[in-house]
Short mmCIF file of C-alpha atoms and ligand atoms in Angstrom, two decimals:
data_model
loop_
_atom_site.label_atom_id
_atom_site.label_comp_id
_atom_site.label_asym_id
_atom_site.label_seq_id
_atom_site.Cartn_x
_atom_site.Cartn_y
_atom_site.Cartn_z
CA MET A 503 -54.44 1.91 -35.22
CA ALA A 504 -56.14 5.08 -36.27
CA LYS A 505 -54.68 8.49 -35.61
CA THR A 506 -55.07 9.29 -31.94
CA PHE A 507 -55.94 12.97 -31.98
CA ASP A 508 -57.77 15.51 -34.05
CA VAL A 509 -57.52 18.77 -32.14
CA GLY A 510 -53.85 19.59 -32.26
CA ILE A 511 -52.59 22.94 -31.12
CA GLU A 512 -51.86 23.75 -34.76
CA SER A 513 -55.51 23.32 -35.69
CA LEU A 514 -56.82 25.79 -33.13
CA GLY A 515 -58.97 28.29 -34.94
CA SER A 516 -59.57 26.03 -37.93
CA ASN A 517 -62.79 24.07 -38.21
CA GLY A 518 -61.04 21.06 -36.67
CA ALA A 519 -62.91 18.51 -38.79
CA SER A 520 -60.92 15.30 -38.93
CA GLN A 521 -60.84 12.27 -41.14
CA ALA A 522 -59.61 10.15 -38.22
CA ALA A 523 -61.82 7.20 -37.37
CA ALA A 524 -64.19 8.16 -34.56
CA GLN A 525 -62.48 5.86 -32.18
CA GLN A 526 -59.91 7.22 -29.88
CA ALA A 527 -60.86 10.16 -27.72
CA VAL A 528 -60.57 7.76 -24.84
CA GLY A 529 -58.34 5.11 -26.25
CA ARG A 530 -55.78 2.59 -25.17
CA GLN A 531 -52.87 4.33 -26.83
CA PRO A 532 -50.52 5.79 -24.23
CA ALA A 533 -48.68 8.32 -26.36
CA ALA A 534 -50.13 11.64 -27.41
CA GLY A 535 -50.24 11.48 -31.20
CA GLY A 536 -48.51 14.32 -33.04
CA LEU A 537 -46.54 15.33 -29.99
CA LEU A 538 -43.12 14.10 -29.10
CA PRO A 539 -43.50 11.25 -26.65
CA LEU A 540 -41.30 10.97 -23.62
CA PRO A 541 -37.98 9.21 -24.12
CA LEU A 542 -37.87 5.48 -23.51
CA ARG A 543 -35.77 4.05 -20.74
CA GLY A 544 -35.62 2.39 -17.41
CA ALA A 545 -35.99 -0.93 -15.69
CA THR A 546 -37.52 -2.09 -12.48
CA GLY A 547 -36.24 -5.16 -10.75
CA GLY A 548 -37.79 -7.87 -8.62
CA ASP A 549 -36.43 -9.15 -5.36
CA GLY A 550 -34.27 -11.89 -6.86
CA ALA A 551 -30.64 -11.63 -7.91
CA VAL A 552 -29.89 -11.07 -11.58
CA THR A 553 -28.54 -14.05 -13.53
CA PRO A 554 -24.84 -13.55 -14.38
CA ALA A 555 -24.28 -12.14 -17.83
CA ALA A 556 -24.36 -15.36 -19.84
CA SER A 557 -24.34 -13.55 -23.19
CA ALA A 558 -22.12 -10.56 -22.51
CA GLY A 559 -21.46 -8.55 -25.65
CA LYS A 560 -24.45 -9.92 -27.57
CA SER A 561 -27.26 -7.72 -28.76
CA PHE A 562 -31.00 -8.07 -29.40
CA PHE A 563 -33.70 -6.33 -31.38
CA LEU A 564 -37.32 -6.85 -30.31
CA GLU A 565 -40.29 -5.66 -32.34
CA THR A 566 -43.79 -5.81 -30.88
CA PHE A 567 -47.13 -5.95 -32.60
CA GLY A 568 -50.55 -6.16 -30.97
CA CYS A 569 -52.22 -5.32 -27.69
CA GLN A 570 -50.96 -3.84 -24.42
CA MET A 571 -50.48 -7.34 -23.03
CA ASN A 572 -47.96 -7.90 -25.83
CA ASP A 573 -46.27 -4.54 -25.19
CA HIS A 574 -45.82 -5.45 -21.57
CA ASP A 575 -44.73 -9.03 -22.31
CA SER A 576 -42.03 -7.48 -24.51
CA GLU A 577 -40.91 -5.25 -21.64
CA LYS A 578 -40.50 -8.40 -19.55
CA VAL A 579 -38.72 -10.34 -22.33
CA ALA A 580 -36.34 -7.38 -22.78
CA GLY A 581 -35.71 -7.42 -19.02
CA VAL A 582 -34.90 -11.14 -19.12
CA LEU A 583 -32.47 -10.63 -22.03
CA GLN A 584 -30.78 -7.64 -20.42
CA GLY A 585 -30.42 -9.71 -17.24
CA ARG A 586 -28.49 -12.26 -19.33
CA GLY A 587 -26.11 -9.60 -20.65
CA TYR A 588 -27.83 -8.83 -23.95
CA ARG A 589 -27.81 -5.21 -25.06
CA ALA A 590 -30.80 -3.65 -26.91
CA VAL A 591 -30.08 -2.21 -30.37
CA GLU A 592 -32.14 -0.04 -32.70
CA SER A 593 -32.29 -2.19 -35.85
CA PRO A 594 -32.42 -5.89 -36.74
CA ALA A 595 -29.25 -5.52 -38.84
CA GLN A 596 -27.22 -4.65 -35.70
CA ALA A 597 -28.58 -7.51 -33.59
CA ASP A 598 -27.40 -11.05 -32.85
CA LEU A 599 -30.89 -12.02 -31.68
CA VAL A 600 -33.93 -10.68 -33.60
CA LEU A 601 -37.34 -11.27 -32.00
CA TYR A 602 -40.85 -10.49 -33.14
CA ASN A 603 -43.65 -10.52 -30.56
CA THR A 604 -46.74 -11.18 -32.64
CA CYS A 605 -50.53 -10.93 -32.73
CA SER A 606 -53.01 -13.19 -34.48
CA ILE A 607 -56.32 -11.72 -33.31
CA ARG A 608 -57.37 -10.96 -36.89
CA GLU A 609 -56.22 -12.34 -40.24
CA LYS A 610 -54.56 -9.04 -41.22
CA ALA A 611 -52.38 -9.11 -38.12
CA ALA A 612 -51.17 -12.60 -38.98
CA GLN A 613 -50.41 -11.60 -42.60
CA LYS A 614 -48.38 -8.65 -41.35
CA VAL A 615 -46.21 -10.96 -39.26
CA PHE A 616 -45.28 -13.14 -42.24
CA ALA A 617 -44.56 -10.03 -44.33
CA ARG A 618 -42.14 -8.78 -41.64
CA LEU A 619 -40.49 -12.20 -41.35
CA GLY A 620 -40.01 -12.00 -45.13
CA ASP A 621 -38.20 -8.66 -44.68
CA TRP A 622 -35.82 -10.34 -42.26
CA LYS A 623 -34.92 -13.27 -44.54
CA THR A 624 -31.85 -11.58 -45.99
CA LEU A 625 -30.62 -10.65 -42.51
CA ALA A 626 -30.84 -14.12 -41.11
CA ASP A 627 -27.27 -15.24 -41.75
CA GLY A 628 -25.49 -15.69 -38.41
CA LYS A 629 -28.41 -14.38 -36.37
CA ILE A 630 -31.04 -16.05 -34.24
CA ILE A 631 -34.50 -15.05 -35.48
CA GLY A 632 -37.36 -15.80 -33.12
CA VAL A 633 -41.15 -15.50 -33.22
CA LEU A 634 -42.96 -14.93 -29.91
CA GLY A 635 -46.57 -14.38 -28.89
CA CYS A 636 -49.95 -15.32 -30.28
CA LEU A 637 -48.99 -16.20 -33.86
CA ALA A 638 -46.12 -18.36 -32.54
CA GLN A 639 -48.61 -20.30 -30.44
CA GLN A 640 -51.17 -20.51 -33.21
CA GLU A 641 -48.86 -21.62 -36.04
CA GLY A 642 -46.25 -23.50 -33.98
CA GLU A 643 -43.68 -25.40 -36.02
CA GLU A 644 -45.51 -24.40 -39.24
CA ILE A 645 -43.55 -21.15 -38.91
CA PHE A 646 -40.31 -23.07 -39.59
CA GLU A 647 -41.91 -24.37 -42.80
CA ARG A 648 -43.03 -20.95 -44.00
CA ALA A 649 -39.95 -19.05 -42.80
CA PRO A 650 -37.07 -21.55 -42.49
CA TRP A 651 -34.70 -18.78 -41.33
CA VAL A 652 -36.60 -18.67 -38.01
CA SER A 653 -35.01 -20.78 -35.26
CA LEU A 654 -37.11 -19.95 -32.17
CA VAL A 655 -40.90 -20.16 -31.79
CA CYS A 656 -42.34 -19.47 -28.34
CA GLY A 657 -45.90 -18.70 -27.19
CA SER A 658 -46.62 -16.40 -24.25
CA ALA A 659 -47.61 -19.24 -21.90
CA SER A 660 -44.03 -20.59 -22.25
CA TYR A 661 -42.05 -17.37 -21.73
CA ARG A 662 -40.69 -18.69 -18.45
CA LYS A 663 -38.67 -21.09 -20.58
CA LEU A 664 -37.20 -18.38 -22.83
CA PRO A 665 -33.77 -18.18 -21.13
CA GLU A 666 -33.43 -21.96 -21.43
CA LEU A 667 -34.54 -21.93 -25.10
CA ILE A 668 -32.09 -19.15 -25.96
CA ALA A 669 -29.30 -21.00 -24.11
CA ARG A 670 -29.99 -24.07 -26.26
CA LEU A 671 -29.65 -22.00 -29.43
CA GLU A 672 -26.49 -20.32 -28.15
CA SER A 673 -24.92 -23.69 -27.56
CA GLY A 674 -25.56 -24.81 -31.14
CA GLY A 675 -29.22 -25.90 -31.21
CA ARG A 676 -30.84 -25.36 -34.62
CA ARG A 677 -34.54 -25.01 -33.84
CA VAL A 678 -36.32 -24.70 -30.52
CA THR A 679 -39.95 -24.29 -29.54
CA GLY A 680 -41.87 -23.36 -26.40
CA LEU A 681 -45.49 -24.15 -27.12
CA ASP A 682 -46.90 -25.69 -23.94
CA LEU A 683 -50.20 -24.23 -22.78
CA ASP A 684 -50.62 -26.37 -19.69
CA THR A 685 -48.64 -24.12 -17.35
CA ASP A 686 -50.38 -22.86 -14.23
CA GLN A 687 -47.65 -20.28 -13.70
CA THR A 688 -47.49 -16.65 -14.72
CA PHE A 689 -44.48 -15.01 -16.36
CA GLU A 690 -42.53 -13.50 -13.45
CA THR A 691 -39.29 -11.71 -14.25
CA GLU A 692 -36.42 -10.47 -12.13
CA ILE A 693 -36.07 -7.34 -14.23
CA THR A 694 -38.67 -5.65 -16.41
CA ARG A 695 -37.56 -3.00 -18.87
CA ARG A 696 -40.02 -0.11 -18.67
CA ASP A 697 -40.65 1.56 -22.03
CA ASN A 698 -43.12 4.17 -20.82
CA LEU A 699 -41.78 6.72 -18.39
CA LEU A 700 -45.15 7.59 -16.91
CA ARG A 701 -47.48 4.60 -17.13
CA ALA A 702 -46.30 1.27 -15.74
CA TYR A 703 -48.07 -1.96 -16.62
CA ILE A 704 -48.63 -4.88 -14.28
CA THR A 705 -50.11 -8.11 -15.63
CA ILE A 706 -52.35 -9.53 -12.91
CA ILE A 707 -53.98 -12.34 -14.89
CA GLU A 708 -52.85 -14.21 -18.00
CA GLY A 709 -54.82 -16.35 -20.44
CA CYS A 710 -58.59 -16.64 -20.70
CA ASP A 711 -61.18 -19.20 -19.55
CA TYR A 712 -64.00 -17.80 -21.71
CA ALA A 713 -64.57 -19.36 -25.10
CA CYS A 714 -65.95 -16.55 -27.27
CA SER A 715 -66.63 -18.24 -30.57
CA TYR A 716 -64.65 -15.72 -32.68
CA CYS A 717 -61.57 -15.42 -30.47
CA VAL A 718 -58.13 -17.07 -30.70
CA VAL A 719 -56.95 -15.88 -27.29
CA PRO A 720 -57.93 -18.97 -25.23
CA HIS A 721 -55.92 -21.00 -27.75
CA THR A 722 -52.95 -18.65 -28.04
CA ARG A 723 -52.60 -17.56 -24.42
CA GLY A 724 -53.91 -20.64 -22.64
CA PRO A 725 -56.09 -20.99 -19.56
CA GLU A 726 -56.55 -18.23 -16.99
CA ARG A 727 -53.76 -17.83 -14.38
CA SER A 728 -53.89 -15.08 -11.75
CA ARG A 729 -50.84 -13.72 -9.93
CA ALA A 730 -50.65 -13.78 -6.14
CA SER A 731 -51.87 -10.48 -4.69
CA ASP A 732 -48.76 -9.92 -2.56
CA ALA A 733 -46.55 -10.16 -5.69
CA VAL A 734 -48.75 -7.59 -7.43
CA GLN A 735 -48.66 -5.27 -4.41
CA ALA A 736 -44.88 -5.62 -4.13
CA GLU A 737 -44.49 -4.72 -7.81
CA ALA A 738 -46.75 -1.70 -7.37
CA ARG A 739 -44.61 -0.55 -4.41
CA ARG A 740 -41.40 -0.97 -6.41
CA LEU A 741 -42.90 1.05 -9.25
CA ALA A 742 -43.93 3.83 -6.87
CA ASP A 743 -40.41 3.80 -5.38
CA ALA A 744 -39.01 4.11 -8.90
CA GLY A 745 -41.11 7.27 -9.37
CA TYR A 746 -44.14 5.96 -11.25
CA THR A 747 -47.46 7.54 -10.32
CA GLU A 748 -49.70 5.73 -12.82
CA ILE A 749 -50.25 1.98 -12.96
CA GLN A 750 -52.33 0.00 -15.42
CA LEU A 751 -53.41 -3.48 -14.38
CA LEU A 752 -53.59 -5.82 -17.36
CA GLY A 753 -55.39 -9.02 -18.25
CA GLN A 754 -57.49 -10.33 -21.14
CA THR A 755 -60.29 -10.51 -18.59
CA VAL A 756 -58.70 -8.40 -15.87
CA ASN A 757 -61.77 -8.40 -13.62
CA SER A 758 -61.98 -12.22 -13.54
CA TYR A 759 -58.91 -11.98 -11.28
CA ARG A 760 -58.92 -14.43 -8.39
CA ASP A 761 -55.99 -14.34 -5.97
CA PRO A 762 -54.42 -17.85 -5.91
CA SER A 763 -52.84 -17.16 -2.48
CA PRO A 764 -54.66 -17.97 0.80
CA ARG A 765 -55.94 -14.35 0.91
CA GLY A 766 -58.23 -15.26 -2.02
CA TRP A 767 -58.80 -11.64 -2.97
CA LYS A 768 -61.32 -10.66 -5.62
CA PHE A 769 -60.40 -8.17 -8.35
CA VAL A 770 -61.93 -5.24 -6.52
CA GLU A 771 -59.90 -5.95 -3.38
CA LEU A 772 -56.68 -5.98 -5.39
CA LEU A 773 -57.74 -2.79 -7.17
CA ARG A 774 -58.24 -0.97 -3.87
CA ALA A 775 -54.92 -2.27 -2.49
CA VAL A 776 -52.94 -1.09 -5.53
CA ALA A 777 -54.64 2.31 -5.36
CA ALA A 778 -53.58 2.54 -1.68
CA VAL A 779 -49.86 2.22 -2.46
CA PRO A 780 -48.23 5.50 -1.36
CA GLY A 781 -47.14 7.58 -4.35
CA ILE A 782 -49.61 6.02 -6.82
CA ARG A 783 -51.99 8.68 -8.12
CA ARG A 784 -53.72 6.85 -10.96
CA VAL A 785 -54.76 3.23 -11.39
CA ARG A 786 -56.28 1.94 -14.64
CA PHE A 787 -57.33 -1.57 -15.61
CA THR A 788 -58.10 -3.27 -18.90
CA THR A 789 -59.86 -5.30 -20.31
CA SER A 790 -63.01 -5.94 -18.27
CA HIS A 791 -65.41 -8.73 -19.21
CA PRO A 792 -69.05 -7.65 -18.72
CA ASN A 793 -69.88 -10.96 -17.04
CA ASP A 794 -67.42 -10.25 -14.20
CA PHE A 795 -68.20 -6.56 -13.96
CA HIS A 796 -70.00 -6.05 -10.66
CA ARG A 797 -71.39 -2.94 -9.03
CA GLU A 798 -68.66 -3.05 -6.36
CA ILE A 799 -66.16 -1.93 -9.01
CA VAL A 800 -68.18 1.25 -9.57
CA ASP A 801 -68.44 1.72 -5.78
CA ALA A 802 -64.65 1.45 -5.53
CA ILE A 803 -64.15 4.05 -8.29
CA ASP A 804 -66.56 6.34 -6.46
CA GLU A 805 -64.76 5.93 -3.15
CA VAL A 806 -61.11 5.86 -4.20
CA PRO A 807 -59.87 8.99 -6.03
CA GLU A 808 -56.78 7.16 -7.34
CA LEU A 809 -58.98 4.83 -9.44
CA CYS A 810 -59.33 6.45 -12.87
CA ASP A 811 -62.72 7.49 -14.26
CA HIS A 812 -62.61 5.08 -17.17
CA VAL A 813 -63.95 1.60 -17.83
CA HIS A 814 -63.26 -0.33 -21.03
CA LEU A 815 -66.17 -2.76 -21.27
CA PRO A 816 -66.32 -4.51 -24.67
CA VAL A 817 -69.86 -5.36 -25.74
CA GLN A 818 -69.01 -6.88 -29.18
CA SER A 819 -72.64 -6.74 -30.42
CA GLY A 820 -75.91 -5.08 -29.48
CA SER A 821 -77.98 -8.10 -30.47
CA THR A 822 -78.69 -10.73 -27.82
CA ARG A 823 -79.05 -13.31 -30.58
CA VAL A 824 -75.55 -12.56 -31.91
CA LEU A 825 -74.14 -12.37 -28.36
CA ARG A 826 -75.45 -15.89 -27.80
CA GLU A 827 -73.77 -17.09 -31.02
CA MET A 828 -70.59 -15.38 -29.88
CA LEU A 829 -70.84 -17.22 -26.51
CA ARG A 830 -70.47 -13.91 -24.69
CA THR A 831 -72.52 -15.12 -21.66
CA TYR A 832 -74.65 -11.94 -21.27
CA THR A 833 -77.64 -10.37 -22.99
CA ARG A 834 -77.99 -6.84 -24.34
CA GLU A 835 -80.20 -5.99 -21.34
CA GLU A 836 -77.72 -7.37 -18.79
CA TYR A 837 -74.94 -5.39 -20.44
CA LEU A 838 -76.96 -2.17 -20.45
CA GLN A 839 -77.72 -2.70 -16.75
CA LYS A 840 -73.97 -2.54 -16.09
CA ILE A 841 -73.68 0.63 -18.16
CA ALA A 842 -76.50 2.09 -16.04
CA TRP A 843 -74.52 1.38 -12.83
CA ILE A 844 -71.49 3.17 -14.28
CA ARG A 845 -73.55 6.14 -15.46
CA ALA A 846 -75.11 6.40 -11.99
CA ALA A 847 -71.70 6.90 -10.33
CA GLN A 848 -71.07 10.06 -8.36
CA ARG A 849 -68.32 11.20 -10.71
CA PRO A 850 -68.58 10.92 -14.50
CA ILE A 851 -66.85 7.77 -15.74
CA SER A 852 -65.81 7.35 -19.39
CA ILE A 853 -66.90 4.12 -21.01
CA THR A 854 -65.27 2.61 -24.08
CA SER A 855 -66.02 -0.59 -25.94
CA ASP A 856 -64.97 -3.06 -28.64
CA ILE A 857 -67.50 -3.95 -31.34
CA ILE A 858 -67.38 -6.56 -34.08
CA VAL A 859 -69.51 -6.15 -37.22
CA GLY A 860 -70.33 -8.86 -39.73
CA PHE A 861 -70.26 -11.87 -37.41
CA PRO A 862 -71.59 -14.91 -39.37
CA GLY A 863 -75.37 -14.68 -39.71
CA GLU A 864 -75.55 -11.06 -38.45
CA THR A 865 -78.77 -9.74 -40.03
CA GLU A 866 -79.67 -6.15 -40.81
CA ALA A 867 -81.91 -6.27 -37.73
CA ASP A 868 -79.01 -7.50 -35.55
CA PHE A 869 -76.79 -4.74 -36.88
CA ALA A 870 -79.53 -2.17 -36.22
CA GLU A 871 -79.48 -3.35 -32.59
CA THR A 872 -75.75 -2.66 -32.40
CA LEU A 873 -76.39 0.85 -33.74
CA SER A 874 -79.15 1.46 -31.22
CA LEU A 875 -76.87 0.18 -28.45
CA LEU A 876 -74.41 2.95 -29.37
CA ASP A 877 -77.19 5.46 -28.72
CA ALA A 878 -78.12 3.79 -25.44
CA ALA A 879 -74.58 3.37 -24.12
CA GLN A 880 -73.21 6.75 -25.26
CA TYR A 881 -69.65 5.49 -25.36
CA ASP A 882 -66.80 7.95 -25.18
CA ALA A 883 -64.98 5.91 -27.84
CA ILE A 884 -65.12 2.52 -29.51
CA PHE A 885 -62.67 0.17 -31.19
CA SER A 886 -64.53 -1.37 -34.10
CA PHE A 887 -63.59 -4.42 -36.14
CA LYS A 888 -64.82 -6.44 -39.08
CA TYR A 889 -65.27 -10.05 -38.07
CA SER A 890 -62.26 -12.10 -39.17
CA PRO A 891 -62.50 -15.91 -39.15
CA ARG A 892 -59.67 -17.40 -37.07
CA PRO A 893 -58.26 -20.92 -36.86
CA ASN A 894 -59.09 -22.95 -33.73
CA THR A 895 -62.27 -20.96 -33.03
CA SER A 896 -65.77 -22.37 -33.06
CA ALA A 897 -67.11 -19.57 -35.31
CA MET A 898 -64.56 -20.44 -38.03
CA HIS A 899 -66.94 -22.78 -39.83
CA MET A 900 -70.24 -21.10 -39.02
CA PRO A 901 -72.58 -20.69 -42.00
CA ASP A 902 -73.85 -17.41 -43.44
CA ALA A 903 -70.59 -15.54 -43.71
CA ILE A 904 -71.17 -11.84 -44.37
CA PRO A 905 -69.52 -10.62 -47.61
CA GLU A 906 -66.44 -8.42 -47.13
CA GLU A 907 -68.04 -5.35 -48.79
CA GLU A 908 -71.04 -5.62 -46.51
CA LYS A 909 -68.78 -5.84 -43.46
CA SER A 910 -66.98 -2.71 -44.65
CA ARG A 911 -70.29 -0.92 -45.15
CA ARG A 912 -71.47 -1.82 -41.65
CA LEU A 913 -68.16 -0.73 -40.16
CA ALA A 914 -68.41 2.67 -41.87
CA VAL A 915 -72.03 3.14 -40.74
CA LEU A 916 -71.09 2.18 -37.18
CA ASN A 917 -68.14 4.56 -37.06
CA GLU A 918 -70.20 7.39 -38.52
CA ARG A 919 -72.88 6.94 -35.85
CA GLN A 920 -70.28 6.83 -33.08
CA ARG A 921 -68.47 9.86 -34.46
CA ALA A 922 -71.68 11.90 -34.23
CA ILE A 923 -72.14 10.75 -30.62
CA GLN A 924 -68.57 11.79 -29.74
CA ILE A 925 -68.86 15.19 -31.45
CA ALA A 926 -72.02 15.98 -29.50
CA ALA A 927 -70.71 14.68 -26.17
CA ASN A 928 -67.26 16.27 -26.46
CA GLU A 929 -68.69 19.67 -27.37
CA LYS A 930 -70.36 19.75 -23.93
CA LEU A 931 -66.96 19.47 -22.22
CA VAL A 932 -65.67 22.81 -23.57
CA GLY A 933 -65.08 25.09 -20.59
CA GLN A 934 -64.46 22.24 -18.13
CA SER A 935 -61.11 21.84 -16.37
CA TYR A 936 -59.31 18.52 -15.99
CA GLU A 937 -56.19 17.28 -14.31
CA VAL A 938 -53.81 16.14 -17.06
CA LEU A 939 -50.69 14.02 -16.71
CA VAL A 940 -48.40 15.60 -19.31
CA ASP A 941 -46.84 12.97 -21.58
CA GLY A 942 -45.76 14.81 -24.71
CA CYS A 943 -44.54 18.14 -25.99
CA HIS A 944 -44.37 19.92 -29.31
CA PRO A 945 -40.85 21.00 -30.31
CA ALA A 946 -41.91 24.64 -29.92
CA ARG A 947 -41.98 23.72 -26.18
CA THR A 948 -44.96 25.83 -25.31
CA GLN A 949 -47.35 23.13 -26.56
CA TRP A 950 -48.08 20.05 -24.53
CA GLY A 951 -50.25 16.97 -24.48
CA GLY A 952 -51.47 14.49 -21.92
CA ARG A 953 -54.27 12.34 -20.59
CA THR A 954 -57.02 13.03 -18.12
CA SER A 955 -58.04 10.46 -15.51
CA CYS A 956 -60.82 9.44 -17.93
CA ASN A 957 -58.07 8.89 -20.55
CA ARG A 958 -59.13 11.82 -22.73
CA LEU A 959 -56.34 13.24 -24.83
CA ILE A 960 -55.84 17.01 -24.45
CA ASN A 961 -53.29 19.11 -26.31
CA PHE A 962 -52.75 22.45 -24.62
CA THR A 963 -50.71 25.59 -24.46
CA SER A 964 -48.78 26.75 -21.43
CA PRO A 965 -46.27 29.48 -20.69
CA HIS A 966 -44.35 26.98 -18.52
CA VAL A 967 -41.33 24.95 -19.56
CA ASN A 968 -40.53 21.37 -18.47
CA LEU A 969 -44.04 20.16 -17.85
CA LEU A 970 -43.34 16.57 -18.93
CA GLY A 971 -44.43 14.14 -16.24
CA GLU A 972 -46.29 16.85 -14.28
CA TYR A 973 -49.95 16.82 -13.25
CA VAL A 974 -51.51 20.13 -14.34
CA GLN A 975 -55.00 21.63 -14.57
CA VAL A 976 -56.11 22.22 -18.14
CA LYS A 977 -59.24 24.03 -19.32
CA VAL A 978 -60.82 22.64 -22.50
CA THR A 979 -61.18 25.31 -25.18
CA ARG A 980 -62.03 23.17 -28.21
CA ALA A 981 -63.41 19.72 -28.78
CA GLY A 982 -62.96 17.36 -31.72
CA PRO A 983 -64.46 13.89 -32.04
CA ASN A 984 -61.26 12.24 -30.82
CA SER A 985 -59.35 14.78 -28.76
CA PHE A 986 -59.41 18.19 -27.18
CA ALA A 987 -57.44 21.42 -27.15
CA GLY A 988 -57.03 23.47 -24.03
CA GLU A 989 -54.99 25.87 -21.98
CA HIS A 990 -53.02 25.40 -18.81
CA VAL A 991 -54.84 26.90 -15.82
CA THR A 992 -52.02 28.42 -13.79
N1 5AD B 2455 -62.53 -10.78 -35.62
C1 5AD B 2455 -62.70 -9.46 -35.39
N2 5AD B 2455 -62.45 -8.88 -34.21
C2 5AD B 2455 -62.01 -9.67 -33.21
N3 5AD B 2455 -61.69 -9.39 -31.94
C3 5AD B 2455 -61.28 -10.53 -31.34
N4 5AD B 2455 -61.35 -11.56 -32.21
C4 5AD B 2455 -61.81 -11.05 -33.38
C5 5AD B 2455 -62.09 -11.61 -34.66
N5 5AD B 2455 -61.93 -12.90 -34.89
C6 5AD B 2455 -61.81 -8.06 -31.35
C7 5AD B 2455 -62.79 -8.07 -30.17
C8 5AD B 2455 -61.87 -7.94 -29.00
C9 5AD B 2455 -60.75 -7.10 -29.57
C10 5AD B 2455 -59.48 -7.12 -28.80
O1 5AD B 2455 -60.55 -7.65 -30.85
O2 5AD B 2455 -63.61 -6.94 -30.29
O3 5AD B 2455 -62.48 -7.34 -27.88
FE1 SF4 B 2456 -61.26 -13.60 -26.33
FE2 SF4 B 2456 -63.66 -13.71 -25.15
FE3 SF4 B 2456 -61.44 -14.33 -23.74
FE4 SF4 B 2456 -61.91 -11.77 -24.44
S1 SF4 B 2456 -63.19 -13.04 -23.06
S2 SF4 B 2456 -59.95 -12.88 -24.63
S3 SF4 B 2456 -62.88 -12.01 -26.45
S4 SF4 B 2456 -62.28 -15.45 -25.48
#
């Protein structure tokens, strides 16, 4: 991921120009780059009793790569292991069980996983090495061929079986796999380790029933499964009791949520219920699919102050022709209609997006439509990607592949256009005050960083000490393309 900030306290007074990709003023990264993040710790438990320590004295190391869904899956896996008596350690060398939670969304991500598994080859003696997540599901037993020192391969749809798989290895099994996709259950855990002190994640829907032609997720995470609304509410209450004030609801298509319990709640009903939990001050949700994004979500944000002023609504392309080839199920015009609803809200709502350049057959005219969509949508930030052909996707064998250099050129042009949009928009925010949840500090201790409700990153000065975890008012004094500098309004 690109650097997450460009207006650090240190750069105040300089011209502030940054080489950082024009992506992340309103990003998905929780930590304030350049500042010390809050310490990691903590666990929240479910209602059930904890399994007796089956592996007392054993240790695990878990590395995570990929999206927020993966980060949160890892928190749950760590909770399951700790519930079985495993202790977390800081390096693979110290661990009895070494796990890698992987991503395969683009080719580069997959290559990185095999490179890391290569690093672990010399460590393997006497340890269990396991591959979890999307690459595990995608490659399956092939992983044993390419990295014979791996003994566990388990995709996210099979995590419920993890304790059983680990038990089989502990009692002498050589190789085990969990690769079923046909589960209709979600991954519920008795204990979830919480790695972020301020923002707690709750997965409300797993898998995906769309079939975007470029995307591995339906194959790696399986069909859509929503969690019962009362289980989600109960988890939100437990998190509030544990002191959390910010919750992020997660799902590949979070707004396709459909309560499987007799209540049959829609996404917006669940959203309002989570926001109503006493003690919760901020509720975020990601990622929304445009097809399931209805006006009632904007109405809820308008009416409920706890719902954050930010919507991540990936468009992928500005060309209706390419959107059709991508099987995105909406046109450019339909998408822009949804942007218009959001822009018409009573309070300003940040909008961010994902965009792919160089999809097979994308013409100059198609790409020009993506550029003009940037102008029309006026995103606060984008995450931009070069198309990467993936196994088990229908676009894999489409004709008219775009050459790599051309994809790179389009990506640079896209990011340059978006950067100019962000510079102009962010400049207008100088002088405004925002409520910031403080999540980082500079060692000098008078310099702080945090996120606004709209997920903007602000680094600021304050005469106060111990602001971590506090909500404070900050006035913006400087704007960069990706972040802001400000001062505490006391
Ligand atoms: N190539 C490039 N980008 C992709 N994404 C998903 N699949 C691919 C692919 N094959 C991007 C989409 C998605 C984001 C998480 O990753 O923009 O929204
Ligand atoms: Fe992938 Fe499309 Fe599902 Fe998103 S909606 S996870 S891009 S298939």
